[in-house]
Amino acid sequence: MKKYGKVIKDANLKNYNTYKLDVKCKYLIEVDDYNSLKELINHLKEKEIKYFIIGNGSNLILPLYYDGVVIKLKLSDISIKNNIVEAGSSAMMGKLAFDSVKHSLKGLEWASSLPATVGGAVINNAGCFGGETFDSLVKIDCLYNGEIITLNKKDIDYGYRYTNLKDYIILKAYFKLEKGNKEELIKTIKEINDKRKKSQAIIYPSAGSVFKNPEGDYAGRLIQECGLKEKKIGGAMVSSEHANFIINYNNASTDDIINLINLIKEEVLKKFNIDLVLEQEIK
């Protein structure tokens, strides 16, 4: 598999997931061009070797050992022409937001503190602070069924923290932004980042919001009303700052996090008869 990219056998993935889980995979392959990725995916499918793509590792709960191939894309180029921003799938949304503001373009300020890659943000229609990815998305280039194709926004089924793109590999995304006042945009980004520091868990490793907000309510409020702030299982704990965050405060294992998730779901269901839906993905 070396012809497709850099290969690491029995790779430790602690620095590839934002929970900082000390886990491993059989092979980690770093790929930096479309054709190599296309050939690699076809090879893995032909050999019936399981695999998944990893972005920034936010929104993910990894197993102790993944007996397959983890693919890390190295497609992080960003270009801005007039009001169109093009970004490779492994570019960080935060950098995209800051680069856009440098060009006096508004529409991505909400993403300035989002710890996600462009690809991950597109697939999950990630959002925070009143904005979400599909607000300004125009189209994507992606790999599907062994072919590189382009999908316009209208061709994609999407909603709150959802798209129908789970079987697609995002290669590049295109965003259409509006002209704005650079000083005002910088001020907005500062306000968003200050708000995040005050309201979200950032000292300890986490993977962002654990559950989707149920319609008309907030998962964090429900969890807090159940008295679960600072609830611990092993090295995992419900954040004292935001109840919809689980933090790795003391070398948490995958099982610690999953068991805490299950406990939260049980308690919220018991008290409110609401079945919380997981926003994070368990691999």
XYZ file of N, CA and C in Angstrom:
849
model
N 0.815 -1.219 0.000
C 0.000 0.000 0.000
C 0.849 1.270 0.000
N 2.161 1.105 0.043
C 3.045 2.267 0.106
C 2.935 3.166 -1.125
N 2.520 2.594 -2.246
C 2.436 3.414 -3.464
C 1.304 4.442 -3.401
N 0.402 4.283 -2.419
C -0.724 5.205 -2.314
C -0.432 6.387 -1.388
N 0.576 6.232 -0.524
C 0.889 7.293 0.425
C 1.764 6.784 1.546
N 1.953 7.615 2.549
C 2.766 7.240 3.705
C 2.004 6.238 4.568
N 2.633 5.086 4.853
C 1.978 4.014 5.605
C 2.640 3.852 6.970
N 1.819 3.812 8.019
C 2.307 3.547 9.371
C 1.577 2.316 9.893
N 2.326 1.282 10.248
C 1.728 0.046 10.754
C 1.553 0.138 12.265
N 0.442 -0.441 12.759
C 0.109 -0.394 14.192
C 0.241 1.036 14.727
N -0.395 1.949 14.034
C -0.273 3.375 14.355
C -1.071 3.746 15.597
N -0.467 4.563 16.434
C -1.180 5.120 17.576
C -1.963 6.347 17.105
N -3.246 6.397 17.453
C -4.129 7.460 16.957
C -4.442 8.524 18.003
N -3.661 8.551 19.075
C -3.942 9.519 20.146
C -3.928 10.956 19.631
N -3.022 11.245 18.712
C -2.937 12.606 18.172
C -3.812 12.811 16.939
N -4.648 11.829 16.641
C -5.549 11.914 15.490
C -7.017 11.979 15.924
N -7.272 12.105 17.238
C -8.650 12.259 17.713
C -8.663 13.259 18.856
N -9.675 14.117 18.885
C -9.678 15.221 19.845
C -10.043 14.790 21.261
N -10.552 13.562 21.445
C -10.709 13.017 22.795
C -9.355 12.599 23.372
N -8.346 12.508 22.497
C -7.010 12.032 22.874
C -7.065 10.619 23.455
N -7.902 9.775 22.858
C -7.976 8.377 23.265
C -6.716 7.657 22.796
N -6.138 6.874 23.682
C -4.894 6.156 23.379
C -5.248 4.846 22.684
N -5.511 4.929 21.387
C -5.990 3.779 20.612
C -5.093 3.569 19.394
N -5.253 2.416 18.758
C -4.399 2.081 17.618
C -5.220 1.555 16.444
N -4.584 1.538 15.278
C -5.177 0.906 14.099
C -4.114 0.049 13.424
N -4.578 -0.902 12.615
C -3.645 -1.803 11.930
C -2.749 -1.034 10.969
N -3.372 -0.155 10.173
C -2.605 0.681 9.243
C -3.181 2.090 9.217
N -2.290 3.065 9.210
C -2.663 4.453 8.963
C -1.971 4.875 7.671
N -2.748 5.399 6.730
C -2.181 5.834 5.453
C -2.517 7.305 5.230
N -1.486 8.107 4.981
C -1.672 9.521 4.678
C -1.616 9.712 3.162
N -2.685 10.265 2.607
C -2.818 10.412 1.151
C -2.955 11.893 0.801
N -2.202 12.327 -0.228
C -2.209 13.758 -0.545
C -2.616 14.100 -1.976
N -3.188 13.134 -2.721
C -3.704 13.491 -4.051
C -4.900 12.613 -4.414
N -5.735 13.148 -5.300
C -7.002 12.507 -5.643
C -6.816 11.120 -6.246
N -5.913 10.995 -7.194
C -5.758 9.719 -7.896
C -5.283 8.606 -6.970
N -4.336 8.927 -6.085
C -3.860 7.925 -5.125
C -4.998 7.479 -4.214
N -5.818 8.436 -3.794
C -6.958 8.100 -2.944
C -7.930 7.194 -3.687
N -8.238 7.554 -4.921
C -9.155 6.756 -5.742
C -8.644 5.330 -5.894
N -7.356 5.178 -6.207
C -6.767 3.849 -6.385
C -6.734 3.076 -5.072
N -6.432 3.766 -3.977
C -6.399 3.112 -2.666
C -7.769 2.576 -2.284
N -8.804 3.386 -2.442
C -10.162 2.954 -2.089
C -10.568 1.753 -2.938
N -10.284 1.801 -4.223
C -10.611 0.665 -5.095
C -9.870 -0.593 -4.657
N -8.603 -0.438 -4.260
C -7.799 -1.571 -3.790
C -8.393 -2.170 -2.514
N -8.759 -1.315 -1.570
C -9.306 -1.792 -0.297
C -10.637 -2.503 -0.497
N -11.467 -1.966 -1.384
C -12.757 -2.607 -1.663
C -12.562 -3.953 -2.346
N -11.622 -3.999 -3.282
C -11.348 -5.246 -4.002
C -10.853 -6.333 -3.051
N -10.028 -5.938 -2.077
C -9.462 -6.888 -1.110
C -10.363 -7.085 0.109
N -11.500 -6.374 0.123
C -12.465 -6.441 1.228
C -11.809 -6.100 2.567
N -10.994 -5.047 2.534
C -10.345 -4.544 3.746
C -11.152 -3.350 4.251
N -11.548 -3.386 5.509
C -12.356 -2.284 6.031
C -11.484 -1.043 6.251
N -12.119 0.116 6.143
C -11.385 1.376 6.245
C -12.337 2.495 6.634
N -11.780 3.599 7.076
C -12.560 4.832 7.186
C -11.614 6.024 7.047
N -12.208 7.159 6.700
C -11.466 8.407 6.529
C -11.503 9.182 7.839
N -10.376 9.720 8.242
C -10.361 10.541 9.453
C -9.966 11.966 9.083
N -10.680 12.923 9.650
C -10.359 14.325 9.417
C -9.533 14.849 10.573
N -10.132 15.731 11.375
C -9.444 16.226 12.567
C -9.674 15.306 13.753
N -10.542 14.297 13.574
C -10.819 13.376 14.671
C -11.752 13.955 15.715
N -12.366 15.100 15.412
C -13.408 15.627 16.288
C -14.707 14.922 15.906
N -15.613 14.832 16.843
C -16.897 14.170 16.588
C -16.771 12.656 16.456
N -15.606 12.100 16.834
C -15.360 10.663 16.685
C -15.028 10.003 18.012
N -15.531 8.770 18.176
C -15.150 7.927 19.309
C -14.534 6.671 18.714
N -13.230 6.545 18.853
C -12.500 5.459 18.203
C -12.411 4.225 19.089
N -12.369 3.031 18.470
C -12.232 1.796 19.245
C -10.807 1.644 19.768
N -10.635 0.753 20.736
C -9.306 0.507 21.297
C -8.328 0.070 20.211
N -8.818 -0.762 19.288
C -7.977 -1.199 18.162
C -8.861 -1.360 16.935
N -8.507 -0.671 15.869
C -9.251 -0.779 14.616
C -8.479 -1.699 13.687
N -9.061 -2.859 13.399
C -8.386 -3.879 12.592
C -8.627 -3.624 11.103
N -8.144 -2.495 10.656
C -8.322 -2.115 9.260
C -7.440 -0.927 8.946
N -7.838 -0.155 7.936
C -7.039 0.979 7.464
C -7.742 2.293 7.807
N -7.008 3.177 8.442
C -7.479 4.539 8.672
C -6.768 5.444 7.669
N -7.544 6.193 6.903
C -6.982 7.067 5.864
C -7.030 8.517 6.330
N -5.862 9.122 6.385
C -5.753 10.540 6.743
C -5.476 11.335 5.476
N -6.425 12.173 5.089
C -6.258 12.975 3.879
C -5.401 14.208 4.148
N -4.559 14.538 3.196
C -3.712 15.726 3.281
C -4.076 16.646 2.117
N -5.305 17.140 2.156
C -5.835 17.996 1.087
C -6.313 19.295 1.721
N -5.382 20.172 2.057
C -5.734 21.333 2.873
C -5.587 22.683 2.169
N -5.461 22.673 0.852
C -5.316 23.937 0.116
C -6.580 24.791 0.209
N -6.390 26.086 0.340
C -7.493 27.053 0.352
C -7.205 28.131 -0.690
N -8.201 28.436 -1.522
C -8.046 29.538 -2.479
C -9.305 30.392 -2.466
N -9.113 31.684 -2.640
C -10.229 32.630 -2.608
C -10.191 33.483 -3.870
N -11.288 33.413 -4.650
C -11.411 34.194 -5.877
C -12.724 34.963 -5.822
N -12.597 36.286 -5.770
C -13.776 37.145 -5.592
C -14.485 36.742 -4.302
N -15.718 36.240 -4.395
C -16.417 35.841 -3.170
C -16.601 34.327 -3.067
N -15.842 33.571 -3.853
C -15.902 32.108 -3.810
C -14.662 31.568 -3.091
N -14.901 30.784 -2.059
C -13.818 30.166 -1.293
C -13.797 28.678 -1.610
N -12.651 28.180 -2.088
C -12.472 26.759 -2.367
C -11.534 26.183 -1.313
N -11.910 25.018 -0.758
C -11.092 24.440 0.308
C -11.021 22.932 0.186
N -9.806 22.396 0.302
C -9.622 20.957 0.350
C -10.252 20.379 1.599
N -10.626 19.114 1.550
C -11.409 18.515 2.627
C -10.691 18.466 3.965
N -9.354 18.496 3.975
C -8.658 18.437 5.259
C -8.242 19.815 5.776
N -8.644 20.872 5.076
C -8.447 22.223 5.616
C -9.325 22.388 6.853
N -8.834 23.143 7.828
C -9.609 23.362 9.048
C -10.633 24.482 8.833
N -11.830 24.273 9.360
C -12.882 25.282 9.216
C -12.481 26.605 9.863
N -11.753 26.533 10.976
C -11.308 27.754 11.629
C -10.407 28.583 10.731
N -9.482 27.938 10.057
C -8.582 28.646 9.136
C -9.368 29.231 7.969
N -10.362 28.478 7.513
C -11.216 28.957 6.430
C -11.918 30.253 6.836
N -12.408 30.276 8.069
C -13.093 31.464 8.573
C -12.145 32.661 8.637
N -10.963 32.447 9.187
C -10.002 33.547 9.322
C -9.502 34.037 7.962
N -9.226 33.105 7.046
C -8.777 33.506 5.707
C -9.852 34.310 4.982
N -11.107 33.920 5.180
C -12.217 34.639 4.543
C -12.311 36.070 5.061
N -12.165 36.213 6.370
C -12.243 37.544 6.977
C -11.101 38.435 6.485
N -9.929 37.845 6.264
C -8.796 38.623 5.725
C -9.149 39.247 4.373
N -10.070 38.577 3.648
C -10.517 39.086 2.347
C -11.845 39.846 2.465
N -12.194 40.213 3.707
C -13.435 40.971 3.971
C -14.671 40.224 3.486
N -14.675 38.911 3.656
C -15.820 38.087 3.274
C -16.515 37.552 4.517
N -17.832 37.672 4.554
C -18.578 37.217 5.725
C -19.446 36.009 5.392
N -19.708 35.217 6.426
C -20.547 34.035 6.270
C -20.008 32.811 6.981
N -18.711 32.856 7.346
C -18.109 31.708 8.026
C -17.565 32.062 9.413
N -17.913 33.232 9.927
C -17.387 33.636 11.237
C -17.763 32.640 12.330
N -18.961 32.078 12.243
C -19.421 31.104 13.235
C -18.462 29.924 13.370
N -17.725 29.611 12.291
C -16.848 28.434 12.270
C -15.444 28.719 12.779
N -15.190 29.934 13.230
C -13.826 30.312 13.614
C -13.284 29.485 14.770
N -14.170 28.923 15.588
C -13.713 28.104 16.717
C -14.096 26.636 16.555
N -14.556 26.279 15.364
C -15.000 24.897 15.127
C -13.790 23.988 14.882
N -13.598 22.943 15.701
C -12.418 22.069 15.551
C -12.652 20.949 14.551
N -13.074 21.317 13.356
C -13.423 20.306 12.351
C -12.763 20.633 11.023
N -12.529 19.598 10.230
C -12.066 19.811 8.861
C -13.262 20.160 7.982
N -12.976 20.670 6.815
C -14.029 20.997 5.852
C -14.833 19.745 5.499
N -14.138 18.632 5.248
C -14.835 17.398 4.893
C -15.783 16.931 5.972
N -15.314 16.929 7.221
C -16.167 16.518 8.334
C -17.333 17.458 8.528
N -17.078 18.760 8.366
C -18.146 19.748 8.523
C -19.223 19.575 7.463
N -18.815 19.286 6.230
C -19.782 19.083 5.145
C -20.615 17.836 5.400
N -19.970 16.729 5.704
C -20.686 15.463 5.879
C -21.723 15.547 6.995
N -21.399 16.284 8.064
C -22.304 16.362 9.212
C -23.129 17.647 9.240
N -22.974 18.498 8.221
C -23.561 19.836 8.253
C -23.317 20.466 9.623
N -22.046 20.495 9.996
C -21.659 21.015 11.304
C -22.066 22.471 11.451
N -22.320 22.855 12.684
C -22.690 24.229 12.942
C -22.542 24.597 14.400
N -22.547 25.882 14.674
C -22.510 26.412 16.037
C -22.709 27.922 15.964
N -23.061 28.502 17.087
C -23.200 29.960 17.186
C -24.048 30.561 16.064
N -25.140 29.866 15.743
C -26.113 30.405 14.798
C -25.838 30.171 13.329
N -24.771 29.459 13.018
C -24.472 29.176 11.614
C -24.244 27.699 11.388
N -24.320 27.276 10.136
C -24.000 25.894 9.800
C -23.409 25.836 8.393
N -22.770 24.720 8.095
C -21.959 24.582 6.888
C -22.734 24.858 5.606
N -23.963 24.348 5.533
C -24.724 24.466 4.286
C -25.321 25.857 4.067
N -25.150 26.760 5.017
C -25.630 28.131 4.814
C -24.977 28.771 3.591
N -23.684 28.505 3.409
C -22.953 29.161 2.318
C -22.328 28.177 1.329
N -22.533 26.877 1.552
C -21.983 25.880 0.629
C -22.657 25.974 -0.739
N -21.854 25.880 -1.795
C -22.376 25.922 -3.162
C -22.341 24.536 -3.804
N -21.201 23.866 -3.689
C -21.039 22.542 -4.292
C -19.839 21.842 -3.663
N -19.708 20.542 -3.965
C -18.562 19.769 -3.479
C -18.023 18.880 -4.600
N -16.734 18.608 -4.546
C -16.138 17.538 -5.338
C -15.963 16.356 -4.395
N -16.307 15.163 -4.857
C -16.229 14.009 -3.969
C -15.942 12.729 -4.745
N -15.567 11.706 -4.001
C -15.316 10.385 -4.567
C -16.483 9.487 -4.192
N -17.109 8.886 -5.203
C -18.270 8.024 -4.952
C -18.279 6.893 -5.971
N -18.372 5.674 -5.468
C -18.364 4.493 -6.340
C -17.171 4.483 -7.297
N -16.020 4.889 -6.783
C -14.796 4.829 -7.571
C -14.602 5.952 -8.563
N -15.512 6.924 -8.566
C -15.417 8.037 -9.516
C -15.427 9.378 -8.787
N -14.701 10.341 -9.336
C -14.714 11.696 -8.796
C -15.841 12.475 -9.469
N -16.761 12.979 -8.664
C -17.935 13.676 -9.190
C -18.116 15.013 -8.466
N -18.949 15.863 -9.052
C -19.308 17.138 -8.426
C -20.797 17.119 -8.097
N -21.130 17.526 -6.879
C -22.530 17.623 -6.460
C -22.835 19.065 -6.097
N -23.888 19.615 -6.683
C -24.354 20.930 -6.282
C -25.165 20.812 -4.997
N -25.276 21.904 -4.284
C -26.005 21.910 -3.018
C -27.414 21.347 -3.173
N -28.073 21.688 -4.271
C -29.454 21.239 -4.480
C -29.561 19.725 -4.668
N -28.429 19.080 -4.982
C -28.426 17.633 -5.192
C -28.245 16.851 -3.892
N -28.020 17.562 -2.793
C -27.695 16.927 -1.513
C -28.868 17.055 -0.554
N -29.187 15.964 0.112
C -30.215 15.978 1.156
C -29.527 16.349 2.468
N -29.943 17.439 3.081
C -29.283 17.879 4.311
C -30.290 18.496 5.267
N -29.908 18.530 6.538
C -30.738 19.122 7.576
C -29.881 19.392 8.792
N -30.523 19.470 9.949
C -29.804 19.758 11.185
C -28.825 18.632 11.509
N -27.533 18.924 11.433
C -26.442 17.976 11.724
C -26.603 16.680 10.933
N -27.070 16.832 9.694
C -27.331 15.640 8.866
C -27.100 15.945 7.389
N -26.535 14.963 6.670
C -26.571 14.933 5.206
C -26.663 13.470 4.779
N -26.904 13.264 3.509
C -26.920 11.898 2.970
C -25.571 11.549 2.334
N -24.496 12.142 2.858
C -23.170 11.992 2.244
C -22.262 10.998 2.969
N -22.816 10.177 3.834
C -21.988 9.267 4.634
C -21.159 8.312 3.768
N -21.648 7.973 2.589
C -20.922 7.043 1.714
C -20.056 7.762 0.679
N -19.946 9.068 0.810
C -19.136 9.868 -0.111
C -17.852 10.312 0.600
N -16.779 10.433 -0.157
C -15.536 10.978 0.386
C -15.377 12.391 -0.163
N -15.438 13.365 0.714
C -15.354 14.760 0.295
C -13.908 15.098 -0.070
N -13.725 15.715 -1.228
C -12.397 16.121 -1.691
C -12.205 17.634 -1.591
N -13.217 18.367 -1.999
C -13.137 19.829 -1.984
C -14.534 20.411 -1.819
N -14.614 21.552 -1.145
C -15.890 22.245 -0.977
C -15.762 23.685 -1.458
N -16.868 24.204 -1.976
C -16.908 25.567 -2.511
C -17.969 26.356 -1.740
N -17.582 27.522 -1.227
C -18.494 28.360 -0.459
C -18.639 29.726 -1.135
N -19.862 30.229 -1.159
C -20.121 31.564 -1.698
C -20.424 32.499 -0.532
N -19.578 33.509 -0.358
C -19.710 34.424 0.766
C -20.091 35.820 0.283
N -20.364 36.696 1.240
C -20.740 38.074 0.926
C -19.646 39.028 1.391
N -19.577 40.180 0.751
C -18.632 41.197 1.183
C -19.063 41.763 2.536
N -18.078 42.013 3.386
C -18.372 42.562 4.701
C -17.296 43.534 5.135
N -17.504 44.122 6.308
C -16.534 45.046 6.882
C -15.535 44.255 7.721
N -14.258 44.323 7.339
C -13.246 43.484 7.980
C -13.185 43.712 9.495
N -13.220 44.961 9.933
C -13.125 45.258 11.367
C -14.306 44.661 12.125
N -15.500 44.761 11.548
C -16.685 44.200 12.197
C -16.620 42.677 12.236
N -16.102 42.071 11.173
C -15.983 40.613 11.122
C -14.973 40.112 12.149
N -13.868 40.823 12.300
C -12.869 40.463 13.311
C -13.473 40.561 14.712
N -14.266 41.596 14.935
C -14.936 41.768 16.224
C -15.900 40.612 16.488
N -16.638 40.203 15.460
C -17.575 39.080 15.604
C -16.839 37.797 15.965
N -15.724 37.536 15.291
C -14.941 36.330 15.581
C -14.426 36.352 17.015
N -13.973 37.500 17.473
C -13.488 37.617 18.856
C -14.610 37.325 19.838
N -15.796 37.847 19.573
C -16.944 37.610 20.454
C -17.303 36.130 20.497
N -17.269 35.472 19.334
C -17.587 34.047 19.261
C -16.570 33.227 20.045
N -15.301 33.538 19.881
C -14.264 32.784 20.584
C -14.289 33.040 22.083
N -14.601 34.265 22.490
C -14.743 34.568 23.917
C -15.917 33.799 24.510
N -17.016 33.738 23.755
C -18.200 33.016 24.219
C -17.904 31.529 24.361
N -17.167 30.984 23.412
C -16.822 29.563 23.473
C -15.959 29.267 24.693
N -14.995 30.125 24.958
C -14.111 29.911 26.108
C -14.883 29.920 27.421
N -15.937 30.746 27.490
C -16.715 30.866 28.719
C -17.728 29.742 28.885
N -18.216 29.197 27.767
C -19.355 28.274 27.848
C -19.043 26.827 27.513
N -17.868 26.551 26.950
C -17.578 25.185 26.519
C -16.292 24.669 27.138
N -16.220 23.339 27.208
C -15.046 22.686 27.791
C -13.878 22.753 26.815
N -12.836 23.492 27.173
C -11.688 23.583 26.269
C -10.370 23.235 26.958
N -10.396 23.063 28.282
C -9.162 22.740 29.007
C -8.783 21.282 28.795
N -9.792 20.403 28.895
C -9.553 18.967 28.719
C -9.972 18.530 27.314
N -9.406 17.431 26.825
C -9.801 16.921 25.501
C -11.280 16.550 25.453
N -11.929 16.904 24.359
C -13.322 16.521 24.126
C -13.519 16.421 22.620
N -14.724 16.053 22.215
C -15.017 15.949 20.780
C -16.244 16.772 20.418
N -16.452 17.860 21.148
C -17.577 18.731 20.855
C -18.886 18.213 21.425
N -19.981 18.696 20.879
C -21.307 18.300 21.369
C -21.511 16.802 21.209
N -21.968 16.168 22.277
C -22.158 14.712 22.258
C -23.470 14.343 21.581
N -24.532 15.089 21.914
C -25.866 14.783 21.384
C -26.406 15.936 20.538
N -27.260 15.596 19.590
C -27.993 16.612 18.845
C -29.035 17.231 19.774
N -29.342 18.494 19.556
C -30.400 19.130 20.335
C -31.756 18.623 19.859
N -32.606 18.131 20.782
C -33.955 17.739 20.357
C -34.744 18.980 19.952
N -35.723 18.797 19.114
C -36.498 19.932 18.606
C -37.103 20.735 19.753
N -36.835 22.027 19.750
C -37.412 22.912 20.753
C -36.708 22.912 22.095
N -35.589 22.236 22.200
C -34.893 22.159 23.488
C -33.392 22.031 23.255
N -32.672 21.908 24.345
C -31.215 21.768 24.281
C -30.776 20.541 25.066
N -29.938 19.730 24.435
C -29.447 18.525 25.107
C -28.724 18.886 26.398
N -27.940 19.962 26.363
C -27.201 20.375 27.557
C -28.114 20.687 28.724
N -29.242 21.339 28.461
C -30.193 21.670 29.531
C -30.778 20.411 30.141
N -31.173 19.463 29.283
C -31.774 18.219 29.766
C -30.788 17.436 30.633
N -29.550 17.366 30.182
C -28.524 16.628 30.928
C -28.249 17.307 32.266
N -28.202 18.637 32.238
C -27.968 19.382 33.475
C -29.120 19.201 34.456
N -30.358 19.210 33.945
C -31.528 19.026 34.803
C -31.552 17.640 35.446
N -30.856 16.702 34.840
C -30.747 15.356 35.426
C -29.645 15.287 36.482
N -28.995 16.408 36.735
C -27.949 16.453 37.752
C -26.679 15.729 37.358
N -26.395 15.706 36.056
C -25.272 14.896 35.576
C -23.993 15.686 35.307
N -24.000 16.994 35.525
C -22.746 17.733 35.380
C -21.705 17.161 36.339
N -20.506 16.932 35.836
C -19.375 16.367 36.584
C -19.565 14.888 36.924
N -20.571 14.249 36.325
C -20.717 12.800 36.498
C -19.531 12.111 35.830
N -18.934 11.137 36.537
C -17.731 10.475 36.037
C -17.937 8.974 35.875
N -17.343 8.450 34.835
C -17.160 7.005 34.682
C -15.725 6.817 34.210
N -14.923 6.171 35.027
C -13.508 6.027 34.698
C -12.864 7.392 34.532
N -12.192 7.596 33.407
C -11.533 8.874 33.151
C -12.367 9.848 32.354
N -13.637 9.512 32.117
C -14.542 10.385 31.358
C -15.481 11.117 32.310
N -15.786 12.377 31.996
C -16.641 13.171 32.870
C -17.506 14.126 32.050
N -18.745 14.312 32.505
C -19.604 15.333 31.918
C -19.049 16.692 32.341
N -18.833 17.565 31.390
C -18.208 18.855 31.671
C -19.031 19.685 32.659
N -18.335 20.377 33.541
C -19.004 21.276 34.480
C -19.408 22.579 33.795
N -18.827 22.849 32.626
C -19.105 24.098 31.913
C -20.254 23.968 30.926
N -20.353 22.815 30.286
C -21.401 22.576 29.287
C -21.768 21.100 29.362
N -22.998 20.816 29.782
C -23.392 19.434 30.060
C -23.479 18.557 28.820
N -23.470 19.153 27.636
C -23.494 18.343 26.412
C -22.080 18.054 25.903
N -21.107 18.257 26.763
C -19.722 17.906 26.447
C -19.242 16.837 27.426
N -18.586 15.812 26.896
C -17.874 14.851 27.733
C -16.391 15.138 27.564
N -15.678 15.184 28.683
C -14.245 15.466 28.619
C -13.435 14.254 29.075
N -12.255 14.157 28.526
C -11.287 13.142 28.946
C -10.402 13.807 29.990
N -10.783 13.663 31.257
C -10.060 14.385 32.302
C -8.942 13.550 32.925
N -8.957 12.219 32.659
C -7.936 11.372 33.293
C -7.746 10.073 32.512
N -7.143 10.180 31.330
C -6.829 8.992 30.517
C -8.046 8.095 30.288
N -9.123 8.686 29.845
C -10.351 7.923 29.593
C -10.146 6.900 28.485
N -10.878 5.800 28.604
C -10.890 4.782 27.554
C -12.127 4.976 26.688
N -12.152 4.292 25.573
C -13.337 4.316 24.711
C -14.561 3.843 25.481
N -14.402 2.766 26.250
C -15.526 2.230 27.030
C -16.016 3.233 28.068
N -15.108 3.984 28.691
C -15.523 4.997 29.667
C -16.485 5.991 29.016
N -16.128 6.465 27.843
C -16.946 7.465 27.153
C -18.278 6.873 26.710
N -18.249 5.682 26.132
C -19.488 5.052 25.669
C -20.410 4.737 26.840
N -19.856 4.257 27.943
C -20.679 3.952 29.123
C -21.304 5.216 29.702
N -20.569 6.321 29.674
C -21.120 7.583 30.165
C -22.218 8.089 29.228
N -22.026 7.930 27.945
C -23.061 8.289 26.968
C -24.344 7.505 27.233
N -24.206 6.209 27.433
C -25.376 5.359 27.681
C -26.086 5.751 28.973
N -25.318 6.096 30.001
C -25.917 6.533 31.267
C -26.712 7.819 31.066
N -26.143 8.765 30.344
C -26.833 10.030 30.074
C -28.142 9.778 29.330
N -28.081 8.951 28.293
C -29.292 8.638 27.520
C -30.374 8.033 28.418
N -29.983 7.112 29.286
C -30.933 6.455 30.190
C -31.583 7.457 31.134
N -30.775 8.341 31.719
C -31.297 9.295 32.699
C -32.224 10.323 32.049
N -31.860 10.811 30.874
C -32.708 11.788 30.176
C -34.016 11.133 29.727
N -33.939 9.902 29.251
C -35.147 9.184 28.836
C -36.073 8.970 30.026
N -35.495 8.621 31.157
C -36.276 8.353 32.364
C -36.966 9.620 32.873
N -36.256 10.738 32.865
C -36.793 11.972 33.442
C -37.691 12.744 32.482
N -37.333 12.768 31.195
C -38.049 13.615 30.237
C -38.750 12.841 29.121
N -38.556 11.536 29.078
C -39.090 10.703 27.994
C -38.606 11.193 26.625
N -37.348 11.635 26.594
C -36.709 12.079 25.351
C -35.504 11.187 25.082
N -35.485 10.604 23.893
C -34.377 9.728 23.504
C -33.336 10.567 22.755
N -32.284 10.954 23.449
C -31.255 11.790 22.836
C -30.560 11.051 21.693
N -30.312 11.784 20.617
C -29.652 11.210 19.436
C -28.189 11.631 19.442
N -27.313 10.657 19.288
C -25.878 10.912 19.318
C -25.448 11.759 18.120
N -24.705 12.823 18.371
C -24.125 13.620 17.288
C -22.746 13.082 16.915
N -22.037 12.556 17.892
C -20.726 11.973 17.638
C -20.874 10.588 17.012
N -19.824 10.133 16.364
C -19.853 8.846 15.659
C -18.945 7.843 16.356
N -19.512 6.691 16.693
C -18.736 5.609 17.302
C -18.249 4.693 16.195
N -16.931 4.547 16.075
C -16.360 3.707 15.018
C -16.225 2.257 15.496
